Amino acid sequence: MEHFDQLYQALNEVVGYIYPNEIELRWSILIVLYPYITGLVAGAFILASLNRVFEIKALKPTYEISLLAALAFLLVATMPLIFHLGHPERFYELMMTPHSSSAMAIFGFVYLWYLMVVLLLEIWFDYRRDFVVWSQESKGLKKFLYKVLTLGSNDISPKALKLDDKLGYIITVVGIPSAFLLHGYVGFIFGSVKANPWWSSVMMPVIFLLSAMVSGIALILVTYMVINYFRKQKIDMLCLDSIGKYLFYTIIIDFTLESLDQIHRIYEAEESFDIISLLISGKLFFTMSIMQVLAGTLIPLFILGFFQFYKPKEKIRKTAYLISGILVLVGIFFMRWNVVIGGQLFSKSFYGFTSYKIGLIGGEGMLAAGVWMVVPILILVFLLWLLPPWKKQHSGG
Amino acid sequence: MPKHILRLIILFVIVIGLFLVARQFLIPESFGEYGHYRANSIEENANHDIKYVDRAECAECHDDIAALKQGGPHKNINCQTCHGPGNLHIEDPTPENIVKETEREFCGRCHNKNAARAKLIKQIDINEHNIESKCIECHNPHEPWN
């Protein structure tokens, strides 16, 4: 009966006409986290690849950080999905008996490809020389871990390292389309729901991808500053300025595409338009106009844009970069929120709304969501402890 | 080929091999017999205990209430819609194993204002309609106009 009580409570929040199966939102905050976290992964990785493939020297200090951050978040990316299942312990069935017509089943393989073939390999090739060196220098658990990671080969002759570098490069090149695929695919999962006019758009994968890049770059910006703060190191302003520059450009492209999508909607004004404009001006006003557009896009855009023409003192710039980075991260979170939650708030009859009340506790509550945001940060701390980028000896000298 | 690349390839082969082996064990036995699902699940579902009893069963003991209900607007509502499944109760008829809800919210499930139902069920606003007392103090649930 408890379930009924929830249902009937939700029923009281309904306005207008809606179908019975639309009263309760099925996709909760956990499903908001799924594209959010995957986006951070893809974005961070693309930044790292830019660095390597296009040899952008200024971004060098963030290369390993980006890869490790991508790995930390990737390891957690599927967790919100799995714990959203009624039977989380059955998740592996998706990989055992995948159905070719299921978008989600194929995602399992896209994910594995990206994790095993792209990210882990790229990190491995990048660090292999250090594994060998560190396995000889360190003691105890670390020594053991490094030994395992070397796969028992201590070959760090220039020839072997050159091969590593070459293979790493190939993987990066393969990795860029893979990262695009990974996150474009998440966008596709939403964009291909043809029954939902708020989701169904061919632009969706592209928008998801661009917003992923925005959030990933912001993540690295913030992570880089936080790491340097804890290590009491001076921040490389040239690097920070160039991350800021790339963040600025991607926000512009992302914002343009999203606006284009909305303008297209407004001009076409299909039969779903009335309900969608009510949605935007009503239930999504705070999360969309205030959090996503104003705080998450316009303010950072203004700050970063300003810095492209005029560069104030370092101290001011640092603070402003940190604030912009955090604002962008929050803004993109709400962008995912507006897509996932927003798409379920209105009835497919186009005549009514339901509402979403997020609980504090429980598997789909705020605390559970918080856990899935903290775990990747802990993993990242562990990875930075095990594979400190600042202790790497760069082959160039 | 350098040693580490060879080891890497072996590692990948092992991982993929383990996956393929695990698949042999983890795919349910009857999977795919009829379609892309576990064939045994049909039988398992068919074997679930039936919780709702035939609507005529209740009237065998509660004939007074059944008769009363038959004359009122709730005549088409199954007893178990309001009282929950009756399988345990008909075997061992005690008040403990059957639901009896008496709060206003209970009637509100069907009668509270809701645009989707307005034409089907008479609607009242549960926060306005005679809020001093419970619904059942004025309306008999089995014959609301009695």
Coordinates of C-alpha atoms in Angstrom, one line a residue:
Chain A
M1 CA 0.0 0.0 0.0
E2 CA 3.0 2.3 0.5
H3 CA 3.5 2.4 -3.2
F4 CA -0.1 3.4 -3.7
D5 CA 0.3 6.2 -1.2
Q6 CA 3.2 7.5 -3.2
L7 CA 1.2 7.3 -6.4
Y8 CA -1.8 9.1 -4.9
Q9 CA 0.4 11.8 -3.5
A10 CA 1.9 12.3 -6.9
L11 CA -1.6 12.3 -8.3
N12 CA -2.3 15.4 -6.2
E13 CA 0.5 17.2 -8.0
V14 CA -1.0 16.6 -11.4
V15 CA -2.4 19.5 -13.4
G16 CA -4.5 19.2 -16.4
Y17 CA -5.0 16.0 -18.3
I18 CA -2.4 13.3 -18.2
Y19 CA -2.3 9.6 -18.9
P20 CA -2.1 7.2 -15.9
N21 CA 1.4 6.0 -16.8
E22 CA 2.7 9.5 -16.8
I23 CA 1.9 10.4 -13.2
E24 CA 5.1 9.0 -11.7
L25 CA 8.5 9.9 -13.3
R26 CA 10.2 6.7 -14.2
W27 CA 13.6 8.2 -15.0
S28 CA 14.8 9.8 -11.8
I29 CA 17.9 11.9 -10.9
L30 CA 20.1 8.8 -11.5
I31 CA 19.2 9.0 -15.1
V32 CA 20.2 12.7 -15.0
L33 CA 23.6 11.6 -13.8
Y34 CA 24.1 9.1 -16.5
P35 CA 24.5 11.6 -19.4
Y36 CA 26.2 14.1 -17.0
I37 CA 29.0 11.7 -16.0
T38 CA 29.4 10.2 -19.4
G39 CA 29.6 13.7 -20.8
L40 CA 32.4 14.6 -18.3
V41 CA 34.3 11.6 -19.5
A42 CA 34.0 12.3 -23.2
G43 CA 34.8 16.0 -22.7
A44 CA 37.9 15.4 -20.6
F45 CA 39.1 12.9 -23.1
I46 CA 38.6 15.1 -26.1
L47 CA 40.6 17.8 -24.3
A48 CA 43.4 15.3 -23.8
S49 CA 43.3 14.3 -27.4
L50 CA 43.3 17.9 -28.7
N51 CA 46.5 18.2 -26.7
R52 CA 48.1 15.1 -28.2
V53 CA 46.9 15.0 -31.7
F54 CA 47.1 18.7 -32.5
E55 CA 50.1 19.1 -30.2
I56 CA 48.8 22.1 -28.3
K57 CA 51.7 22.6 -26.0
A58 CA 50.0 25.0 -23.6
L59 CA 47.6 22.2 -22.5
K60 CA 50.5 19.8 -21.7
P61 CA 50.2 20.1 -17.9
T62 CA 46.6 18.8 -18.1
Y63 CA 47.2 15.9 -20.4
E64 CA 47.5 13.1 -17.8
I65 CA 45.0 14.8 -15.5
S66 CA 42.4 14.7 -18.3
L67 CA 43.0 11.0 -19.0
L68 CA 42.8 10.1 -15.3
A69 CA 39.7 12.2 -14.7
A70 CA 38.1 10.6 -17.7
L71 CA 38.9 7.1 -16.4
A72 CA 37.7 8.0 -12.8
F73 CA 34.3 9.2 -14.2
L74 CA 34.0 6.4 -16.8
L75 CA 34.3 3.7 -14.1
V76 CA 31.3 5.2 -12.4
A77 CA 29.3 6.2 -15.5
T78 CA 27.2 3.1 -15.6
M79 CA 26.6 2.9 -11.8
P80 CA 23.6 5.3 -11.7
L81 CA 22.0 3.2 -14.5
I82 CA 22.7 0.0 -12.8
F83 CA 21.3 1.1 -9.5
H84 CA 18.3 2.5 -11.2
L85 CA 17.3 -1.0 -12.2
G86 CA 14.8 -2.9 -10.1
H87 CA 17.3 -5.8 -10.0
P88 CA 20.8 -4.3 -10.2
E89 CA 22.4 -7.7 -9.8
R90 CA 21.0 -8.7 -13.2
F91 CA 22.8 -5.9 -15.1
Y92 CA 25.3 -8.3 -16.8
E93 CA 22.4 -9.9 -18.7
L94 CA 22.6 -6.8 -20.9
M95 CA 25.9 -8.0 -22.1
M96 CA 25.1 -11.7 -22.2
T97 CA 22.0 -11.7 -24.3
P98 CA 22.0 -8.3 -26.0
H99 CA 19.1 -7.6 -28.3
S100 CA 20.3 -5.9 -31.5
S101 CA 17.3 -3.6 -31.5
S102 CA 18.0 -2.3 -28.0
A103 CA 19.8 1.0 -28.0
M104 CA 20.8 0.5 -24.4
A105 CA 22.2 -3.0 -25.0
I106 CA 24.5 -1.7 -27.7
F107 CA 25.6 1.1 -25.3
G108 CA 27.1 -1.6 -23.1
F109 CA 29.5 -2.5 -25.9
V110 CA 30.2 1.0 -26.9
Y111 CA 31.1 1.6 -23.2
L112 CA 33.4 -1.4 -23.0
W113 CA 35.1 -0.5 -26.2
Y114 CA 35.8 2.9 -25.0
L115 CA 37.0 1.7 -21.6
M116 CA 39.2 -1.2 -22.6
V117 CA 40.4 -0.3 -26.0
V118 CA 40.7 3.4 -25.8
L119 CA 41.1 4.8 -22.3
L120 CA 42.9 2.1 -20.5
L121 CA 45.3 1.4 -23.3
E122 CA 46.1 5.1 -23.9
I123 CA 46.9 5.5 -20.2
W124 CA 48.9 2.3 -20.2
F125 CA 51.0 3.3 -23.1
D126 CA 51.5 6.7 -21.7
Y127 CA 52.6 5.4 -18.3
R128 CA 54.4 2.2 -19.2
R129 CA 57.8 3.6 -18.9
D130 CA 57.0 5.1 -15.5
F131 CA 55.5 1.8 -14.3
V132 CA 58.9 0.2 -15.0
V133 CA 60.8 2.9 -13.3
W134 CA 58.5 3.2 -10.4
S135 CA 58.3 -0.6 -9.9
Q136 CA 62.0 -0.5 -9.3
E137 CA 62.0 2.6 -7.1
S138 CA 59.0 2.2 -4.8
K139 CA 58.2 -0.3 -2.0
G140 CA 55.3 -2.3 -0.6
L141 CA 51.9 -2.2 -2.1
K142 CA 52.8 0.4 -4.7
K143 CA 55.7 -1.7 -5.9
F144 CA 53.4 -4.6 -6.3
L145 CA 50.8 -2.6 -8.2
Y146 CA 53.4 -1.2 -10.6
K147 CA 54.9 -4.6 -11.1
V148 CA 51.5 -6.0 -12.1
L149 CA 50.9 -3.0 -14.4
T150 CA 54.2 -3.6 -16.2
L151 CA 52.8 -7.0 -17.2
G152 CA 56.3 -8.3 -16.3
S153 CA 58.1 -6.6 -19.1
N154 CA 60.9 -4.1 -18.2
D155 CA 61.7 -3.2 -21.7
I156 CA 62.2 0.6 -21.8
S157 CA 64.6 0.8 -24.6
P158 CA 64.2 3.8 -26.8
K159 CA 62.9 1.5 -29.5
A160 CA 60.2 0.2 -27.3
L161 CA 59.3 3.6 -26.0
K162 CA 59.0 4.9 -29.6
L163 CA 56.6 2.1 -30.4
D164 CA 54.6 2.9 -27.3
D165 CA 54.4 6.5 -28.4
K166 CA 53.3 5.5 -31.8
L167 CA 50.6 3.1 -30.6
G168 CA 49.4 5.6 -28.1
Y169 CA 49.1 8.1 -30.9
I170 CA 47.0 5.7 -33.0
I171 CA 44.8 5.0 -30.0
T172 CA 44.3 8.7 -29.5
V173 CA 43.3 9.0 -33.1
V174 CA 40.9 6.1 -32.8
G175 CA 39.8 7.5 -29.4
I176 CA 38.5 10.8 -30.7
P177 CA 35.7 9.3 -32.8
S178 CA 35.2 6.8 -30.0
A179 CA 34.6 9.6 -27.5
F180 CA 32.3 11.2 -30.0
L181 CA 30.5 7.9 -30.4
L182 CA 30.3 7.3 -26.6
H183 CA 28.6 10.6 -25.9
G184 CA 26.8 11.1 -29.2
Y185 CA 25.3 7.7 -28.5
V186 CA 23.9 8.9 -25.2
G187 CA 22.3 11.8 -27.0
F188 CA 21.0 9.4 -29.6
I189 CA 19.3 7.3 -26.9
F190 CA 17.2 10.4 -26.0
G191 CA 17.0 11.9 -29.5
S192 CA 15.6 8.7 -30.9
V193 CA 12.6 8.6 -28.6
K194 CA 10.2 9.7 -31.3
A195 CA 7.2 9.8 -29.0
N196 CA 8.7 12.6 -27.0
P197 CA 8.8 16.0 -28.8
W198 CA 11.2 17.4 -26.1
W199 CA 13.8 14.8 -26.9
S200 CA 13.1 13.7 -30.4
S201 CA 15.6 15.7 -32.4
V202 CA 18.4 14.8 -34.8
M203 CA 20.4 17.6 -33.1
M204 CA 20.3 15.8 -29.8
P205 CA 23.6 13.7 -30.3
V206 CA 25.4 16.8 -31.5
I207 CA 24.1 19.0 -28.6
F208 CA 25.0 16.3 -26.1
L209 CA 28.5 16.0 -27.6
L210 CA 29.1 19.8 -27.5
S211 CA 27.8 20.1 -24.0
A212 CA 29.9 17.1 -23.0
M213 CA 33.0 19.0 -24.3
V214 CA 32.0 22.1 -22.4
S215 CA 31.5 20.2 -19.1
G216 CA 34.6 18.1 -19.6
I217 CA 36.8 21.1 -20.2
A218 CA 35.3 22.9 -17.2
L219 CA 36.0 19.8 -15.1
I220 CA 39.7 19.8 -16.1
L221 CA 39.9 23.5 -15.5
V222 CA 38.6 23.1 -12.0
T223 CA 40.5 19.8 -11.3
Y224 CA 43.8 21.4 -12.5
M225 CA 43.3 24.3 -10.2
V226 CA 42.3 22.2 -7.2
I227 CA 45.3 19.8 -7.7
N228 CA 47.7 22.7 -7.8
Y229 CA 46.1 24.2 -4.7
F230 CA 46.7 21.0 -2.7
R231 CA 50.2 20.5 -4.1
K232 CA 50.9 24.2 -3.4
Q233 CA 52.2 24.6 -6.9
K234 CA 52.1 27.7 -9.0
I235 CA 49.5 27.4 -11.7
D236 CA 50.7 27.7 -15.3
M237 CA 48.7 30.7 -16.4
L238 CA 49.4 30.1 -20.0
C239 CA 47.7 26.7 -19.7
L240 CA 44.8 28.1 -17.7
D241 CA 44.3 30.8 -20.3
S242 CA 44.2 28.3 -23.1
I243 CA 41.8 26.0 -21.3
G244 CA 39.7 29.1 -20.7
K245 CA 39.9 29.9 -24.4
Y246 CA 38.8 26.5 -25.5
L247 CA 36.0 26.6 -22.9
F248 CA 34.9 29.9 -24.4
Y249 CA 34.8 28.6 -27.9
T250 CA 33.0 25.3 -27.1
I251 CA 30.4 27.2 -25.0
I252 CA 29.7 29.4 -28.0
I253 CA 29.2 26.5 -30.3
D254 CA 27.2 24.6 -27.8
F255 CA 25.0 27.6 -27.0
T256 CA 24.5 28.3 -30.7
L257 CA 23.4 24.8 -31.5
E258 CA 21.0 24.6 -28.5
S259 CA 19.5 28.0 -29.4
L260 CA 19.2 26.8 -33.0
D261 CA 17.3 23.8 -31.8
Q262 CA 15.0 25.9 -29.8
I263 CA 14.5 28.5 -32.5
H264 CA 13.7 25.7 -34.9
R265 CA 11.0 24.5 -32.4
I266 CA 9.6 28.0 -31.9
Y267 CA 9.4 28.7 -35.6
E268 CA 7.9 25.3 -36.5
A269 CA 5.5 25.5 -33.6
E270 CA 4.2 22.0 -34.0
E271 CA 1.3 20.8 -32.0
S272 CA 3.6 20.1 -29.1
F273 CA 4.8 23.6 -29.0
D274 CA 2.2 25.0 -26.6
I275 CA 2.9 22.5 -23.9
I276 CA 6.6 22.9 -24.3
S277 CA 6.5 26.7 -24.0
L278 CA 4.4 26.2 -20.9
L279 CA 7.0 23.8 -19.6
I280 CA 9.9 26.2 -20.2
S281 CA 8.1 29.2 -18.7
G282 CA 6.7 27.2 -15.8
K283 CA 8.1 24.0 -14.3
L284 CA 11.6 24.4 -15.9
F285 CA 11.9 28.1 -15.4
F286 CA 14.3 27.9 -12.5
T287 CA 16.4 25.0 -13.8
M288 CA 16.5 26.2 -17.4
S289 CA 16.4 30.0 -17.6
I290 CA 18.2 30.6 -14.3
M291 CA 20.6 27.7 -13.8
Q292 CA 21.3 26.4 -17.3
V293 CA 21.2 29.5 -19.4
L294 CA 22.0 32.4 -17.1
A295 CA 24.3 30.9 -14.5
G296 CA 25.7 28.0 -16.6
T297 CA 26.1 29.7 -19.9
L298 CA 25.7 33.5 -20.1
I299 CA 27.7 34.5 -17.1
P300 CA 30.7 32.2 -17.9
L301 CA 30.5 33.2 -21.5
F302 CA 30.7 36.9 -20.5
I303 CA 33.6 36.3 -18.1
L304 CA 35.6 34.1 -20.5
G305 CA 34.7 36.3 -23.5
F306 CA 35.9 39.4 -21.6
F307 CA 39.3 37.7 -21.0
Q308 CA 39.8 37.1 -24.7
F309 CA 40.1 40.9 -25.1
Y310 CA 41.4 42.1 -21.8
K311 CA 43.5 40.1 -19.3
P312 CA 43.3 41.4 -15.8
K313 CA 45.7 40.5 -13.0
E314 CA 46.5 36.8 -12.5
K315 CA 44.7 36.6 -9.2
I316 CA 41.5 38.0 -10.6
R317 CA 41.7 35.7 -13.6
K318 CA 42.3 32.6 -11.4
T319 CA 39.2 33.3 -9.3
A320 CA 37.1 34.1 -12.3
Y321 CA 38.2 30.9 -14.1
L322 CA 37.4 28.9 -11.0
I323 CA 34.0 30.5 -10.7
S324 CA 33.2 30.1 -14.4
G325 CA 34.3 26.4 -14.3
I326 CA 32.1 25.6 -11.4
L327 CA 29.2 27.6 -12.9
V328 CA 29.6 25.7 -16.2
L329 CA 29.6 22.3 -14.4
V330 CA 26.5 23.2 -12.5
G331 CA 24.9 24.6 -15.7
I332 CA 25.5 21.4 -17.7
F333 CA 24.1 19.4 -14.8
F334 CA 20.9 21.3 -15.1
M335 CA 21.0 21.0 -18.9
R336 CA 20.9 17.2 -18.4
W337 CA 18.2 17.7 -15.8
N338 CA 16.1 19.8 -18.1
V339 CA 16.4 17.1 -20.8
V340 CA 15.8 14.0 -18.7
I341 CA 13.3 15.3 -16.1
G342 CA 11.8 18.0 -18.4
G343 CA 10.9 15.4 -21.0
Q344 CA 8.8 13.5 -18.5
L345 CA 7.0 16.3 -16.9
F346 CA 4.4 16.9 -19.6
S347 CA 1.8 14.6 -20.9
K348 CA 2.0 13.0 -24.3
S349 CA -1.6 14.2 -24.6
F350 CA -0.1 17.7 -24.5
Y351 CA -2.8 18.7 -22.1
G352 CA -1.2 18.4 -18.7
F353 CA 1.8 18.2 -16.4
T354 CA 2.9 16.0 -13.6
S355 CA 5.7 16.9 -11.2
Y356 CA 8.9 15.5 -9.8
K357 CA 9.7 15.6 -6.2
I358 CA 13.1 14.2 -5.4
G359 CA 13.5 12.5 -2.0
L360 CA 16.5 12.9 0.2
I361 CA 17.1 9.3 1.0
G362 CA 16.4 6.0 -0.8
G363 CA 18.1 4.5 -3.8
E364 CA 16.9 7.3 -6.1
G365 CA 17.2 10.1 -3.7
M366 CA 19.5 13.1 -3.4
L367 CA 22.0 11.3 -1.2
A368 CA 22.4 8.4 -3.5
A369 CA 23.0 10.8 -6.4
G370 CA 25.5 12.6 -4.2
V371 CA 27.4 9.3 -3.6
W372 CA 27.7 8.7 -7.3
M373 CA 29.2 12.2 -7.7
V374 CA 31.7 11.7 -4.9
V375 CA 32.9 8.2 -5.8
P376 CA 34.5 9.3 -9.1
I377 CA 36.4 12.1 -7.2
L378 CA 37.7 9.5 -4.7
I379 CA 38.7 7.3 -7.6
L380 CA 40.5 10.2 -9.1
V381 CA 42.4 10.9 -5.9
F382 CA 43.4 7.3 -5.8
L383 CA 44.6 7.4 -9.4
L384 CA 46.5 10.6 -8.8
W385 CA 48.2 8.8 -5.9
L386 CA 49.1 5.8 -7.9
L387 CA 49.9 7.5 -11.1
P388 CA 51.1 11.0 -10.2
P389 CA 51.5 12.9 -13.5
W390 CA 54.0 15.3 -11.8
K391 CA 56.4 12.4 -11.1
K392 CA 56.4 11.3 -14.7
Q393 CA 59.7 11.7 -16.5
H394 CA 58.8 13.1 -19.9
S395 CA 60.7 11.3 -22.5
G396 CA 61.7 14.7 -24.1
G397 CA 63.7 15.6 -21.0
Chain B
M1 CA 57.3 -8.2 -31.4
P2 CA 58.3 -6.6 -28.1
K3 CA 57.5 -8.6 -25.0
H4 CA 55.1 -6.0 -23.5
I5 CA 53.0 -5.9 -26.6
L6 CA 52.8 -9.6 -26.7
R7 CA 51.7 -9.8 -23.1
L8 CA 49.1 -7.1 -23.7
I9 CA 47.7 -9.1 -26.6
I10 CA 47.6 -12.2 -24.4
L11 CA 45.9 -10.3 -21.7
F12 CA 43.2 -9.1 -24.1
V13 CA 42.7 -12.6 -25.5
I14 CA 42.3 -13.9 -21.9
V15 CA 39.8 -11.2 -21.0
I16 CA 37.7 -11.8 -24.2
G17 CA 38.1 -15.6 -23.6
L18 CA 36.8 -15.2 -20.0
F19 CA 33.9 -13.2 -21.3
L20 CA 33.0 -15.9 -23.8
V21 CA 33.3 -18.6 -21.2
A22 CA 31.2 -16.7 -18.7
R23 CA 28.6 -16.3 -21.3
Q24 CA 28.2 -20.1 -21.6
F25 CA 27.4 -20.2 -17.9
L26 CA 25.4 -17.1 -17.5
I27 CA 23.0 -17.3 -20.3
P28 CA 19.9 -18.9 -18.8
E29 CA 19.2 -22.5 -20.0
S30 CA 16.0 -21.9 -21.7
F31 CA 17.0 -18.6 -23.3
G32 CA 16.0 -18.3 -27.0
E33 CA 13.8 -21.4 -27.1
Y34 CA 10.8 -19.3 -28.3
G35 CA 12.3 -15.9 -28.8
H36 CA 14.6 -13.4 -27.3
Y37 CA 13.7 -14.3 -23.7
R38 CA 13.9 -17.1 -21.1
A39 CA 11.3 -19.6 -22.1
N40 CA 11.0 -20.9 -18.5
S41 CA 9.8 -17.5 -17.4
I42 CA 6.4 -18.3 -19.0
E43 CA 5.8 -21.2 -16.7
E44 CA 7.2 -19.4 -13.7
N45 CA 4.8 -16.6 -14.2
A46 CA 1.9 -18.9 -14.7
N47 CA 2.7 -20.7 -11.5
H48 CA 2.5 -17.6 -9.3
D49 CA -0.2 -17.8 -6.6
I50 CA -3.4 -16.1 -7.6
K51 CA -4.1 -13.4 -5.0
Y52 CA -7.4 -12.0 -6.1
V53 CA -10.3 -14.4 -5.7
D54 CA -13.5 -14.5 -7.7
R55 CA -15.8 -11.6 -7.0
A56 CA -18.7 -13.9 -6.1
E57 CA -16.6 -15.5 -3.2
C58 CA -17.0 -12.5 -0.9
A59 CA -20.8 -12.6 -1.2
E60 CA -20.9 -16.1 0.2
C61 CA -20.3 -14.8 3.7
H62 CA -20.9 -11.1 3.4
D63 CA -24.2 -11.4 1.5
D64 CA -25.7 -8.4 3.3
I65 CA -22.9 -6.1 2.2
A66 CA -22.9 -7.5 -1.3
A67 CA -26.7 -6.9 -1.6
L68 CA -26.3 -3.4 -0.2
K69 CA -23.6 -2.5 -2.6
Q70 CA -25.6 -3.9 -5.5
G71 CA -28.2 -1.2 -5.0
G72 CA -25.8 1.7 -5.0
P73 CA -23.4 3.6 -7.3
H74 CA -20.4 1.4 -6.3
K75 CA -22.1 -1.7 -7.6
N76 CA -19.6 -2.2 -10.4
I77 CA -16.5 -1.9 -8.1
N78 CA -15.1 -5.2 -7.0
C79 CA -14.8 -5.7 -3.2
Q80 CA -11.1 -6.3 -3.6
T81 CA -10.5 -3.0 -5.4
C82 CA -11.1 -1.4 -2.0
H83 CA -10.2 -4.2 0.4
G84 CA -7.2 -5.6 -1.4
P85 CA -6.6 -9.3 -2.4
G86 CA -8.7 -11.7 -0.5
N87 CA -6.9 -15.1 -1.0
L88 CA -5.7 -15.3 2.6
H89 CA -9.0 -14.0 4.0
I90 CA -11.3 -16.5 2.4
E91 CA -9.2 -19.4 3.8
D92 CA -9.0 -18.0 7.3
P93 CA -11.6 -15.2 7.6
T94 CA -10.3 -12.8 10.3
P95 CA -10.2 -9.0 10.2
E96 CA -6.4 -9.1 10.3
N97 CA -5.7 -10.4 6.9
I98 CA -7.9 -8.0 4.9
V99 CA -7.4 -4.3 4.3
K100 CA -9.9 -1.8 5.6
E101 CA -9.1 1.8 4.9
T102 CA -11.1 4.5 6.5
E103 CA -9.3 7.8 5.8
R104 CA -10.5 10.5 3.5
E105 CA -7.5 10.1 1.3
F106 CA -8.7 6.6 0.5
C107 CA -11.9 7.8 -1.1
G108 CA -9.9 10.6 -2.7
R109 CA -8.0 8.1 -4.8
C110 CA -10.9 7.9 -7.1
H111 CA -13.0 10.9 -6.2
N112 CA -10.5 13.7 -5.8
K113 CA -10.5 16.3 -8.5
N114 CA -8.6 15.1 -11.5
A115 CA -9.2 16.4 -15.0
A116 CA -8.5 13.0 -16.5
R117 CA -11.5 11.4 -14.7
A118 CA -14.0 14.2 -14.4
K119 CA -16.5 12.5 -16.8
L120 CA -16.2 9.0 -15.4
I121 CA -16.4 9.5 -11.6
K122 CA -18.1 12.2 -9.7
Q123 CA -15.3 14.5 -8.4
I124 CA -15.1 16.5 -5.2
D125 CA -12.2 18.6 -3.9
I126 CA -11.0 16.6 -0.9
N127 CA -9.7 19.7 0.7
E128 CA -13.0 21.5 0.5
H129 CA -15.8 18.9 0.6
N130 CA -17.1 18.6 4.2
I131 CA -13.6 18.6 5.7
E132 CA -14.7 18.2 9.4
S133 CA -15.4 14.5 9.2
K134 CA -14.3 11.3 7.4
C135 CA -16.2 10.4 4.3
I136 CA -17.6 7.2 5.8
E137 CA -19.3 9.1 8.5
C138 CA -21.8 10.5 6.0
H139 CA -21.4 8.1 3.1
N140 CA -21.6 4.4 3.6
P141 CA -18.8 3.0 1.5
H142 CA -20.9 0.2 0.2
E143 CA -23.8 2.4 -0.6
P144 CA -22.7 6.1 -0.6
W145 CA -26.2 7.5 -0.8
N146 CA -27.6 5.3 2.0

